[in-house]
Tab-separated table of C-alpha atoms in Angstrom:
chain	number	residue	atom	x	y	z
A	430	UNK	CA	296.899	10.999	30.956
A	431	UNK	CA	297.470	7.729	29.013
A	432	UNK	CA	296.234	7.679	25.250
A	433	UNK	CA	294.153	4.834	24.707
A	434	UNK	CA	296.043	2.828	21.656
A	435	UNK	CA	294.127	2.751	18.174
A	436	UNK	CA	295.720	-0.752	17.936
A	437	UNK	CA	296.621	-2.728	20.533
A	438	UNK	CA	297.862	-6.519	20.045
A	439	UNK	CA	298.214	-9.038	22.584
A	440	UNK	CA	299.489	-12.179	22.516
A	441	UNK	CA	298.771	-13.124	18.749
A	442	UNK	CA	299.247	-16.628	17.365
A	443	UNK	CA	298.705	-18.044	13.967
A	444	UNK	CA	299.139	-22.010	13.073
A	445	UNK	CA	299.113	-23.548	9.617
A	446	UNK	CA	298.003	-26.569	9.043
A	447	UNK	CA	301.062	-28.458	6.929
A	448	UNK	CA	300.185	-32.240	6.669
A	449	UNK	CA	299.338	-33.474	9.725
A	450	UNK	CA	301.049	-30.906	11.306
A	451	UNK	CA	300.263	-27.618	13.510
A	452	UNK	CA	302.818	-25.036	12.686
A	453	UNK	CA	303.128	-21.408	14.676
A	454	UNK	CA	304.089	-19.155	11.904
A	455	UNK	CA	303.276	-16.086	14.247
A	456	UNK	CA	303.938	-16.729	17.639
A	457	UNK	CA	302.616	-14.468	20.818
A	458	UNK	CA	303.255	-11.037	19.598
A	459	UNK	CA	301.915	-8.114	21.062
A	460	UNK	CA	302.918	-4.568	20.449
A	461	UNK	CA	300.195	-0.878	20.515
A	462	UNK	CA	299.853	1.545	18.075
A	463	UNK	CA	298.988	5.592	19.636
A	464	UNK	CA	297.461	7.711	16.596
A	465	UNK	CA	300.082	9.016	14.510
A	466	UNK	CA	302.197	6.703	15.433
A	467	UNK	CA	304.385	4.699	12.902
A	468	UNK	CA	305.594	0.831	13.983
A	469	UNK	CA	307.714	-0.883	11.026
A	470	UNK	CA	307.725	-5.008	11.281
A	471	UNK	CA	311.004	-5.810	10.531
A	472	UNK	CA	312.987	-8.869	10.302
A	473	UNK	CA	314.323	-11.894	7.885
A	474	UNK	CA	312.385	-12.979	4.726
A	475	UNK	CA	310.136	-15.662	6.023
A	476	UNK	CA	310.189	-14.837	9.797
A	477	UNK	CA	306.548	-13.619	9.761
A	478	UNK	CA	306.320	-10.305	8.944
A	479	UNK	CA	303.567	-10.347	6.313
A	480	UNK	CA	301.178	-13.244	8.370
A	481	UNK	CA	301.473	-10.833	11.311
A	482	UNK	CA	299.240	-8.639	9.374
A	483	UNK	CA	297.951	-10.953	7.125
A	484	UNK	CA	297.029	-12.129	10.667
A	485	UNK	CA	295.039	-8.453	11.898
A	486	UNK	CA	292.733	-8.963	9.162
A	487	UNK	CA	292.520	-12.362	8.921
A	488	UNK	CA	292.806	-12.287	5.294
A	489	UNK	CA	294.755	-15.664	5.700
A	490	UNK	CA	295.546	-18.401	2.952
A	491	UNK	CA	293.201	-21.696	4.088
A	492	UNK	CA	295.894	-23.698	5.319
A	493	UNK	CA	295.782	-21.128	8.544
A	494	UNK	CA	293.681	-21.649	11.599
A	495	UNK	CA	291.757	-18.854	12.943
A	496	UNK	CA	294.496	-16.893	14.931
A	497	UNK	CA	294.391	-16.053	18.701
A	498	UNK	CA	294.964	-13.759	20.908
A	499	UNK	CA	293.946	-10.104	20.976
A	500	UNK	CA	293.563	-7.616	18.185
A	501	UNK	CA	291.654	-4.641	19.838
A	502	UNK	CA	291.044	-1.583	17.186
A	503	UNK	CA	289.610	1.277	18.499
A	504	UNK	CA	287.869	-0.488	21.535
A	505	UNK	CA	287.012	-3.881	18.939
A	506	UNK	CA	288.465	-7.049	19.204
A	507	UNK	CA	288.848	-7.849	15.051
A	508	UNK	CA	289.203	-11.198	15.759
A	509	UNK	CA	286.051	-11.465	17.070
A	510	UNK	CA	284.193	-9.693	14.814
A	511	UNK	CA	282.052	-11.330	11.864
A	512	UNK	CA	282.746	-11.795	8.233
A	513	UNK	CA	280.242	-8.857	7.650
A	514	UNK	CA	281.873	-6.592	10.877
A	515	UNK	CA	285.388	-7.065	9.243
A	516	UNK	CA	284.269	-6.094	5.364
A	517	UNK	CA	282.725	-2.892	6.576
A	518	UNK	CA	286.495	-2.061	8.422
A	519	UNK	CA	288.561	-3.328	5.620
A	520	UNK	CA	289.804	-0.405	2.857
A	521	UNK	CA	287.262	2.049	4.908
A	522	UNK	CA	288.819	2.203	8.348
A	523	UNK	CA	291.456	-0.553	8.192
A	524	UNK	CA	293.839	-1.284	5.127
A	525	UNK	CA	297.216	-2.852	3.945
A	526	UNK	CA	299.674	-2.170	1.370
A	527	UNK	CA	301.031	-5.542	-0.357
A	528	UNK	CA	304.483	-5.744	-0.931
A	529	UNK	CA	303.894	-8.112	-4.357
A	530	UNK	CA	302.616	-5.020	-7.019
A	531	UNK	CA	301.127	-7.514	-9.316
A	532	UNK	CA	298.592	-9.454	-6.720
A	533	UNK	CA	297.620	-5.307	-5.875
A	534	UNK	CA	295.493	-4.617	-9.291
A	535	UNK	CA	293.937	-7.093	-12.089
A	536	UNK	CA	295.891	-6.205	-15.460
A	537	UNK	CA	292.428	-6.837	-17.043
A	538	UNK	CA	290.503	-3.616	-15.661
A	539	UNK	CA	291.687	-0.411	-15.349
A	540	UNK	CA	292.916	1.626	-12.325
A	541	UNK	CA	290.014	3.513	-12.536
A	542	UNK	CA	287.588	0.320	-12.739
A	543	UNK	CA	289.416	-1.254	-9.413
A	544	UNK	CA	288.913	2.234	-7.983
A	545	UNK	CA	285.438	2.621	-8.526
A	546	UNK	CA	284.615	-0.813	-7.177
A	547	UNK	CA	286.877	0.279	-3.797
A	548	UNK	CA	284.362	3.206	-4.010
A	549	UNK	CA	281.246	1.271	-4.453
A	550	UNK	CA	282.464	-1.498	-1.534
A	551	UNK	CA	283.655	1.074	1.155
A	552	UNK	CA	281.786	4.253	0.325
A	553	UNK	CA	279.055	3.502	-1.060
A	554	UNK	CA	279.237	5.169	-4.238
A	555	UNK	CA	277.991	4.396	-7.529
A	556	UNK	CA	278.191	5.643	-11.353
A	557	UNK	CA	279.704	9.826	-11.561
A	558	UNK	CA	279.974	9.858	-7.743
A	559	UNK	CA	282.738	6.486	-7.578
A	560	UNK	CA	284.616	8.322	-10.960
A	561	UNK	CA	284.917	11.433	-9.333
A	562	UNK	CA	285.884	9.930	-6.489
A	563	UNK	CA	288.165	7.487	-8.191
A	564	UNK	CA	290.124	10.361	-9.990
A	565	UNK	CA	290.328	12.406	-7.038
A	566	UNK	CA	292.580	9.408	-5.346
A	567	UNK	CA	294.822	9.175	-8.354
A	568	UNK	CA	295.146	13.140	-8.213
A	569	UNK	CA	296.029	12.589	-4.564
A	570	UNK	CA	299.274	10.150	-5.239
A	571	UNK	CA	300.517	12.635	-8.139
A	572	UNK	CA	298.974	10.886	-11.050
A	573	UNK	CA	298.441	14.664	-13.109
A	574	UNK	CA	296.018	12.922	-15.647
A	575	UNK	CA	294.112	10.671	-14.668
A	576	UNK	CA	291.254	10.891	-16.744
């Protein structure tokens, strides 16, 4: 039997608008993703690695076009989806690790602040029920006192 893919990309393209120009920074990948499976993007500095996904969530700067293509996860094309559709996936079913710490958290609030809003956005949770949850995370990546 053949596993159905939790993410399955076909044929993706993304253009930035430089000038008067149309530029394809990501052009016609495709690749799947089984559950549990691990695929690393790998290549030069500048080759396209980070607009690729950049590109999955279209959480794109506003030079970029609305990418093509395909980008089916679990049965849902996510570039077809609504502004609304694609909030309730992002850091609840769907998220991505930046490579630049320091555009990651605001130095003004604490961890636990950014943490509780995560909470509030994706879970639902307010007041004792986001702190809780909040410290429980930190717990979870070996911070012993997070409180």
């Amino acid at each position: 039997m053949v596993e159905t893919p939790v993410l399955h990309v076909e044929k993706l393209t993304t253009r930035f608008r430089l000038g008067k120009q149309l530029v394809r920074v990501v052009d016609d990948v495709s690749f799947s993703l089984a559950q549990g499976q691990t695929l690393a993007l790998v290549g030069e500095s500048g080759c396209g690695k980070t607009v690729t996904a950049l590109s999955l969530l279209r959480i794109l700067p506003q030079i970029a076009e609305k990418p093509t293509g395909k980008v089916i996860y679990r049965g849902e094309n996510l570039l077809e989806l609504s502004e609304r559709g694609l909030r309730q996936l992002r850091g609840g079913k769907i998220a991505m690790i930046f490579q630049d710490p320091s555009s990651a958290l605001n130095p003004v609030y604490t961890v636990g602040d950014q943490l509780d809003e995560v909470a509030a956005l994706h879970l639902g949770l307010t007041g004792e029920a986001a702190y809780v949850r909040a410290l429980s995370a930190l717990k979870e990546v070996g911070i012993s006192s997070p409180e």
